[in-house]
PDB file of C-alpha atoms in Angstrom:
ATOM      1  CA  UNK A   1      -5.993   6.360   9.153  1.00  0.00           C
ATOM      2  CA  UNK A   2      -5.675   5.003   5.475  1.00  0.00           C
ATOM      3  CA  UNK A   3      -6.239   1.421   4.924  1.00  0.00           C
ATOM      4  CA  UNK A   4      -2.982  -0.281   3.741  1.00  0.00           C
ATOM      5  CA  UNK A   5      -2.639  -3.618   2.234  1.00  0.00           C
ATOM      6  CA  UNK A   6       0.295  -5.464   1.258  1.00  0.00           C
ATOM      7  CA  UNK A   7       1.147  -6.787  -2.292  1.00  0.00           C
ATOM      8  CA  UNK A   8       2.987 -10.523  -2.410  1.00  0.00           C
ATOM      9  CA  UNK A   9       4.399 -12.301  -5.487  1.00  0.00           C
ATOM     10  CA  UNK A  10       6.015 -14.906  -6.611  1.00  0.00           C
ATOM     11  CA  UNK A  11       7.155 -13.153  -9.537  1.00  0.00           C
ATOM     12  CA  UNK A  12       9.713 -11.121  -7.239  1.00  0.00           C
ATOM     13  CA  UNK A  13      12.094 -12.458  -4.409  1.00  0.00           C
ATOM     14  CA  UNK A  14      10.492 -13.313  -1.348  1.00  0.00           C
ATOM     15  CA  UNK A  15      10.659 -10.632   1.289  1.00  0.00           C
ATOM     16  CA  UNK A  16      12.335 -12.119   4.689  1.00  0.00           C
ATOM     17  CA  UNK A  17       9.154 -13.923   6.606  1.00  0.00           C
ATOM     18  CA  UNK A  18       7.997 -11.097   9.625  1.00  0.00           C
ATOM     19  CA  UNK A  19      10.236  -8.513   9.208  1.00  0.00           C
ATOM     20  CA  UNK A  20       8.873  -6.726   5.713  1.00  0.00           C
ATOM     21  CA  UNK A  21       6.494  -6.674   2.733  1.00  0.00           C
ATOM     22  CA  UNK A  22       7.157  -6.493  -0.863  1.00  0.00           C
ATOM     23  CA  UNK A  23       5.102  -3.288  -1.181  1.00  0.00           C
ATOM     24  CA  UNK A  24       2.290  -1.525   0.840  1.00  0.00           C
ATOM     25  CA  UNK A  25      -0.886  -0.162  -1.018  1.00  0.00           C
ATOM     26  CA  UNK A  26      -2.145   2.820   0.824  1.00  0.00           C
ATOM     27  CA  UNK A  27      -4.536   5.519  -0.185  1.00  0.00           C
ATOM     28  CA  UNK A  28      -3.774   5.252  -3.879  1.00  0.00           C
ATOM     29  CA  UNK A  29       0.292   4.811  -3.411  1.00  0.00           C
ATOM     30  CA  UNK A  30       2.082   1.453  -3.856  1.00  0.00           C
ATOM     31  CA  UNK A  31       4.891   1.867  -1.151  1.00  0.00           C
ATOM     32  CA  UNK A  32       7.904  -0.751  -2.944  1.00  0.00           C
ATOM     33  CA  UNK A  33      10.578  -1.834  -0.487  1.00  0.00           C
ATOM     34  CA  UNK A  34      14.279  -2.222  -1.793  1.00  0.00           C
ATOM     35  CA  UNK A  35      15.025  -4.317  -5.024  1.00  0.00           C
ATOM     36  CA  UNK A  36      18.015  -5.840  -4.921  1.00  0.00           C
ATOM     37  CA  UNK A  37      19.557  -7.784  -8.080  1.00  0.00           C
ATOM     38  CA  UNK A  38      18.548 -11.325  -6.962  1.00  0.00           C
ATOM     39  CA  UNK A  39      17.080 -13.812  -9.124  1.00  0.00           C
ATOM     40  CA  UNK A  40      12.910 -14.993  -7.743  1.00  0.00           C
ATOM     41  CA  UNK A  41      13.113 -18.476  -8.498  1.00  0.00           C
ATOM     42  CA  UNK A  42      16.601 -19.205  -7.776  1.00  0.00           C
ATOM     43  CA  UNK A  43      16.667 -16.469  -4.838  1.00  0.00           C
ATOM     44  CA  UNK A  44      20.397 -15.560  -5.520  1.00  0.00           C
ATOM     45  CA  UNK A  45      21.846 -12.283  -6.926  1.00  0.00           C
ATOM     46  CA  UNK A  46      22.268 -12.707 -10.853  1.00  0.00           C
ATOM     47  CA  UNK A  47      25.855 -12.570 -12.220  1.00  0.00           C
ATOM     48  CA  UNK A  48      26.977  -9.482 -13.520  1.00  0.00           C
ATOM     49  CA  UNK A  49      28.038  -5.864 -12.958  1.00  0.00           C
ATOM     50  CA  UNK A  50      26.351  -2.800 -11.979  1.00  0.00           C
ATOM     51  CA  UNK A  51      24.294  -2.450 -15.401  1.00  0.00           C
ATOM     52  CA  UNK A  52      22.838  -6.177 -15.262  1.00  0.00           C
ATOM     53  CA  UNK A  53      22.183  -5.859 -11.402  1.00  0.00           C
ATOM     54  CA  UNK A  54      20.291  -2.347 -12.199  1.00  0.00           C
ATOM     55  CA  UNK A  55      17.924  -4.489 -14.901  1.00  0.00           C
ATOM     56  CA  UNK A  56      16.962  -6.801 -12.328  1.00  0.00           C
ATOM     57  CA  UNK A  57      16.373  -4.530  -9.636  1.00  0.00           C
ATOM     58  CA  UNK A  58      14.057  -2.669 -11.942  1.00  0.00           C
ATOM     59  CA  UNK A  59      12.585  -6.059 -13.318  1.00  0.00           C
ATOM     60  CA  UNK A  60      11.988  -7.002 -10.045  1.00  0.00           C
ATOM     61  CA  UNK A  61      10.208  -3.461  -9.181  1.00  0.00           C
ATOM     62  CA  UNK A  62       8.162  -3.852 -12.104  1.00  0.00           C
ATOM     63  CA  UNK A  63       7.105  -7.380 -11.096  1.00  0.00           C
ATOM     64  CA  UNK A  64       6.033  -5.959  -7.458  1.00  0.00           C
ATOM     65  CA  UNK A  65       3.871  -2.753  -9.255  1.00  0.00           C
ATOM     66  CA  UNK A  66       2.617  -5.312 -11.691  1.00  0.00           C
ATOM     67  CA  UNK A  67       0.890  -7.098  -8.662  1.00  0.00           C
ATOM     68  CA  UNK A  68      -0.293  -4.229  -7.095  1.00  0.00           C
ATOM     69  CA  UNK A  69      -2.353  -3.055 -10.033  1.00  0.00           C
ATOM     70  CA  UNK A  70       0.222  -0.516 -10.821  1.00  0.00           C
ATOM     71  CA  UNK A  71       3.854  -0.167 -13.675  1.00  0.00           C
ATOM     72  CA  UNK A  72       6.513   1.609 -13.768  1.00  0.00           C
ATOM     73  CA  UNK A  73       4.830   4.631 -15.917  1.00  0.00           C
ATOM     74  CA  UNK A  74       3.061   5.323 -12.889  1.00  0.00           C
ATOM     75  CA  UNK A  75       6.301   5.796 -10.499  1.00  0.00           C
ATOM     76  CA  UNK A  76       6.186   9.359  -9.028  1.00  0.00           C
ATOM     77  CA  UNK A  77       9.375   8.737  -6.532  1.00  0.00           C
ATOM     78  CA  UNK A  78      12.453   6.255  -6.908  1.00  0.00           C
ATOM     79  CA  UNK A  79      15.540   5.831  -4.649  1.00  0.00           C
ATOM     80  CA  UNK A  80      18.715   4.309  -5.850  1.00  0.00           C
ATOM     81  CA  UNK A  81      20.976   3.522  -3.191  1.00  0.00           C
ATOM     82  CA  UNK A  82      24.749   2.722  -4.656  1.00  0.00           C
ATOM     83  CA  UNK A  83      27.643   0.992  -3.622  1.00  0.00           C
ATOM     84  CA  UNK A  84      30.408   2.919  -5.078  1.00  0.00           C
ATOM     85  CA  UNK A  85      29.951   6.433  -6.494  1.00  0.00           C
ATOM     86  CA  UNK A  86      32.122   5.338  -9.877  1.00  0.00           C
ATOM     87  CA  UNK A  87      29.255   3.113 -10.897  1.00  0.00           C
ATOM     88  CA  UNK A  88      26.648   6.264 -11.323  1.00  0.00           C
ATOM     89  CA  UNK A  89      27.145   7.382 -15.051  1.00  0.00           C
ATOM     90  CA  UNK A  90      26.589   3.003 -15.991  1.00  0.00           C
ATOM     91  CA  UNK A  91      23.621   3.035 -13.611  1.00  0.00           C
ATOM     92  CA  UNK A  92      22.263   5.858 -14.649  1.00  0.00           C
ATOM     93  CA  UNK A  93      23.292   4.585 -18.006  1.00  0.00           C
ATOM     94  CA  UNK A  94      20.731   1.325 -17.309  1.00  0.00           C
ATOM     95  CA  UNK A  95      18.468   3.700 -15.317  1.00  0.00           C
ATOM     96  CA  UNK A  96      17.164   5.778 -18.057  1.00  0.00           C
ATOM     97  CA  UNK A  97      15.488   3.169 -20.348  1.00  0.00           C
ATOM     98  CA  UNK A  98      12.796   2.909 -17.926  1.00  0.00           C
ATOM     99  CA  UNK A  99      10.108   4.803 -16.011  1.00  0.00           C
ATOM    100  CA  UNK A 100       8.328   6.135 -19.530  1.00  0.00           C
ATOM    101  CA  UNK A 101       8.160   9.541 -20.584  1.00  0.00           C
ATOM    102  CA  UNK A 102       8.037  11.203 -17.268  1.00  0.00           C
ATOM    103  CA  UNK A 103      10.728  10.402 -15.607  1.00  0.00           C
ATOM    104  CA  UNK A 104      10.297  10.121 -11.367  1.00  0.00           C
ATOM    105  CA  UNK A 105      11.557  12.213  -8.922  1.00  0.00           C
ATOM    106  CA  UNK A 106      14.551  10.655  -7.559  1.00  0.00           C
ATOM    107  CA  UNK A 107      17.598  10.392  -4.991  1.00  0.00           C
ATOM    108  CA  UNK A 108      20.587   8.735  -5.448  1.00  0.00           C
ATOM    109  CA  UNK A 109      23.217   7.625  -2.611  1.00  0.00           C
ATOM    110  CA  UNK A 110      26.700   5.773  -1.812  1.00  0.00           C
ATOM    111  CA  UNK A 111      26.028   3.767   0.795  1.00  0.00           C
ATOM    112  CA  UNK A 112      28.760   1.501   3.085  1.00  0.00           C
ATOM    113  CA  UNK A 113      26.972  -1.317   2.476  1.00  0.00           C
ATOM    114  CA  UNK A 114      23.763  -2.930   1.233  1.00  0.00           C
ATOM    115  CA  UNK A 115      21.873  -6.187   1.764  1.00  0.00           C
ATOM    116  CA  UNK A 116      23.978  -9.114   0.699  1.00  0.00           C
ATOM    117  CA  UNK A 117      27.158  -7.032  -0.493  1.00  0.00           C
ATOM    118  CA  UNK A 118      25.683  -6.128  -3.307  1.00  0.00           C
ATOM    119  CA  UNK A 119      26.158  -3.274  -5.449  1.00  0.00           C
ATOM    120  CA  UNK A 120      22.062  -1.284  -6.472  1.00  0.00           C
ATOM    121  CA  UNK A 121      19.208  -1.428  -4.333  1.00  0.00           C
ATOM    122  CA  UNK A 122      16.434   0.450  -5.547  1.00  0.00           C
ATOM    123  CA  UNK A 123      13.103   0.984  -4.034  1.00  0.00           C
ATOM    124  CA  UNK A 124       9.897   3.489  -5.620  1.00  0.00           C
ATOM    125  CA  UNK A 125       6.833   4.521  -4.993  1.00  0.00           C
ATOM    126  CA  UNK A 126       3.881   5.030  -7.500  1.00  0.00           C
ATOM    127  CA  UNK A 127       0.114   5.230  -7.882  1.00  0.00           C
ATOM    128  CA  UNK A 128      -2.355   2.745  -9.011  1.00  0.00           C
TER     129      UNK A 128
END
Protein backbone atom coordinates (compact mmCIF):
# COMPACT_ATOMS: atom_id res chain seq x y z
CA UNK A 1 0.00 0.00 0.00
CA UNK A 2 1.09 3.64 -1.01
CA UNK A 3 2.34 5.84 1.65
CA UNK A 4 -0.06 8.82 2.16
CA UNK A 5 0.61 11.92 4.02
CA UNK A 6 -1.53 14.71 4.79
CA UNK A 7 -0.99 18.42 3.80
CA UNK A 8 -2.10 21.22 6.68
CA UNK A 9 -2.16 25.03 6.29
CA UNK A 10 -2.91 27.88 7.68
CA UNK A 11 -3.31 29.52 4.51
CA UNK A 12 -6.75 27.56 4.00
CA UNK A 13 -9.67 26.99 6.56
CA UNK A 14 -9.03 24.59 9.11
CA UNK A 15 -10.44 21.17 8.41
CA UNK A 16 -12.87 20.01 11.46
CA UNK A 17 -10.23 18.44 14.23
CA UNK A 18 -10.55 14.19 13.71
CA UNK A 19 -12.91 13.86 11.22
CA UNK A 20 -10.79 15.04 7.84
CA UNK A 21 -7.62 16.43 6.24
CA UNK A 22 -7.11 19.28 4.00
CA UNK A 23 -5.58 17.03 1.32
CA UNK A 24 -3.87 13.54 1.20
CA UNK A 25 -0.51 13.08 -0.78
CA UNK A 26 -0.39 9.60 -2.09
CA UNK A 27 1.76 8.03 -4.73
CA UNK A 28 2.27 11.24 -6.67
CA UNK A 29 -1.61 12.56 -6.29
CA UNK A 30 -2.63 15.37 -3.90
CA UNK A 31 -6.18 14.08 -2.87
CA UNK A 32 -8.02 17.94 -1.93
CA UNK A 33 -11.14 17.62 0.19
CA UNK A 34 -14.13 20.12 -0.46
CA UNK A 35 -13.47 23.98 -0.64
CA UNK A 36 -16.06 25.79 0.49
CA UNK A 37 -16.19 29.79 0.18
CA UNK A 38 -15.06 30.55 3.78
CA UNK A 39 -12.62 33.05 4.67
CA UNK A 40 -8.98 31.20 6.68
CA UNK A 41 -8.39 33.77 9.09
CA UNK A 42 -11.77 34.85 9.89
CA UNK A 43 -13.20 31.13 9.32
CA UNK A 44 -16.60 32.45 7.96
CA UNK A 45 -18.01 32.21 4.38
CA UNK A 46 -17.08 35.56 2.47
CA UNK A 47 -20.02 37.77 1.35
CA UNK A 48 -21.12 37.44 -1.99
CA UNK A 49 -22.85 35.39 -4.69
CA UNK A 50 -22.06 32.36 -6.54
CA UNK A 51 -19.09 34.04 -8.65
CA UNK A 52 -17.20 35.48 -5.43
CA UNK A 53 -17.88 32.16 -3.45
CA UNK A 54 -16.39 30.16 -6.67
CA UNK A 55 -12.98 32.56 -6.31
CA UNK A 56 -12.56 31.55 -2.89
CA UNK A 57 -13.22 28.05 -3.18
CA UNK A 58 -10.60 27.96 -5.87
CA UNK A 59 -8.26 30.36 -3.79
CA UNK A 60 -8.61 28.20 -1.12
CA UNK A 61 -7.76 24.96 -3.41
CA UNK A 62 -4.85 26.67 -4.64
CA UNK A 63 -3.65 27.49 -1.11
CA UNK A 64 -4.03 23.58 -0.13
CA UNK A 65 -1.92 22.41 -3.65
CA UNK A 66 0.42 25.23 -2.87
CA UNK A 67 1.34 23.32 0.43
CA UNK A 68 1.50 20.14 -0.95
CA UNK A 69 4.19 20.99 -3.46
CA UNK A 70 1.65 21.08 -6.15
CA UNK A 71 -0.89 24.31 -8.29
CA UNK A 72 -3.62 24.33 -9.96
CA UNK A 73 -1.82 23.70 -13.56
CA UNK A 74 -1.24 20.41 -12.29
CA UNK A 75 -5.11 19.47 -11.51
CA UNK A 76 -6.02 16.35 -13.58
CA UNK A 77 -9.71 15.92 -11.84
CA UNK A 78 -12.08 18.66 -10.21
CA UNK A 79 -15.63 18.26 -8.76
CA UNK A 80 -17.98 21.12 -8.40
CA UNK A 81 -20.82 20.34 -6.37
CA UNK A 82 -23.75 23.21 -6.78
CA UNK A 83 -26.53 24.40 -4.95
CA UNK A 84 -28.94 25.40 -7.53
CA UNK A 85 -28.60 24.37 -11.19
CA UNK A 86 -29.38 28.29 -12.36
CA UNK A 87 -26.03 29.29 -10.94
CA UNK A 88 -23.94 26.96 -13.61
CA UNK A 89 -23.38 29.33 -16.68
CA UNK A 90 -21.88 32.27 -13.60
CA UNK A 91 -19.88 29.41 -12.08
CA UNK A 92 -18.71 28.16 -14.90
CA UNK A 93 -18.40 31.76 -15.84
CA UNK A 94 -15.73 32.14 -12.62
CA UNK A 95 -14.62 28.53 -13.29
CA UNK A 96 -12.84 29.00 -16.47
CA UNK A 97 -10.14 31.59 -15.54
CA UNK A 98 -8.36 28.96 -13.78
CA UNK A 99 -6.75 25.52 -14.07
CA UNK A 100 -4.16 26.82 -17.06
CA UNK A 101 -4.19 25.68 -20.44
CA UNK A 102 -5.39 22.21 -19.90
CA UNK A 103 -8.32 22.34 -18.46
CA UNK A 104 -9.23 19.13 -15.79
CA UNK A 105 -11.51 16.57 -16.18
CA UNK A 106 -14.51 17.45 -14.31
CA UNK A 107 -18.14 16.72 -12.82
CA UNK A 108 -20.53 19.03 -11.91
CA UNK A 109 -23.73 18.42 -9.54
CA UNK A 110 -26.96 20.06 -7.78
CA UNK A 111 -26.86 18.96 -4.61
CA UNK A 112 -29.80 19.44 -1.61
CA UNK A 113 -27.50 20.83 0.46
CA UNK A 114 -23.85 21.54 1.27
CA UNK A 115 -21.76 22.28 4.35
CA UNK A 116 -22.93 25.44 6.01
CA UNK A 117 -25.84 26.30 3.43
CA UNK A 118 -23.70 27.41 1.18
CA UNK A 119 -23.90 27.62 -2.41
CA UNK A 120 -20.05 25.86 -4.38
CA UNK A 121 -18.04 23.32 -2.86
CA UNK A 122 -15.35 22.23 -4.92
CA UNK A 123 -12.80 19.63 -4.29
CA UNK A 124 -9.68 18.32 -7.05
CA UNK A 125 -7.17 16.20 -7.35
CA UNK A 126 -3.69 16.78 -9.02
CA UNK A 127 -0.08 15.64 -9.17
CA UNK A 128 2.97 17.01 -7.63
Amino acid sequence: MAEKTAVLTEKAPKPLAGIYSQAIKANGFVFVSGAVPMDAETMKIVDGDIKVHTHQCIKNLAAILEASGSDLNKVVKVNVFISNMDDFAAMNEVYSQYWGEVKPCRTCVAVKTLPLNVDVEIECTATY
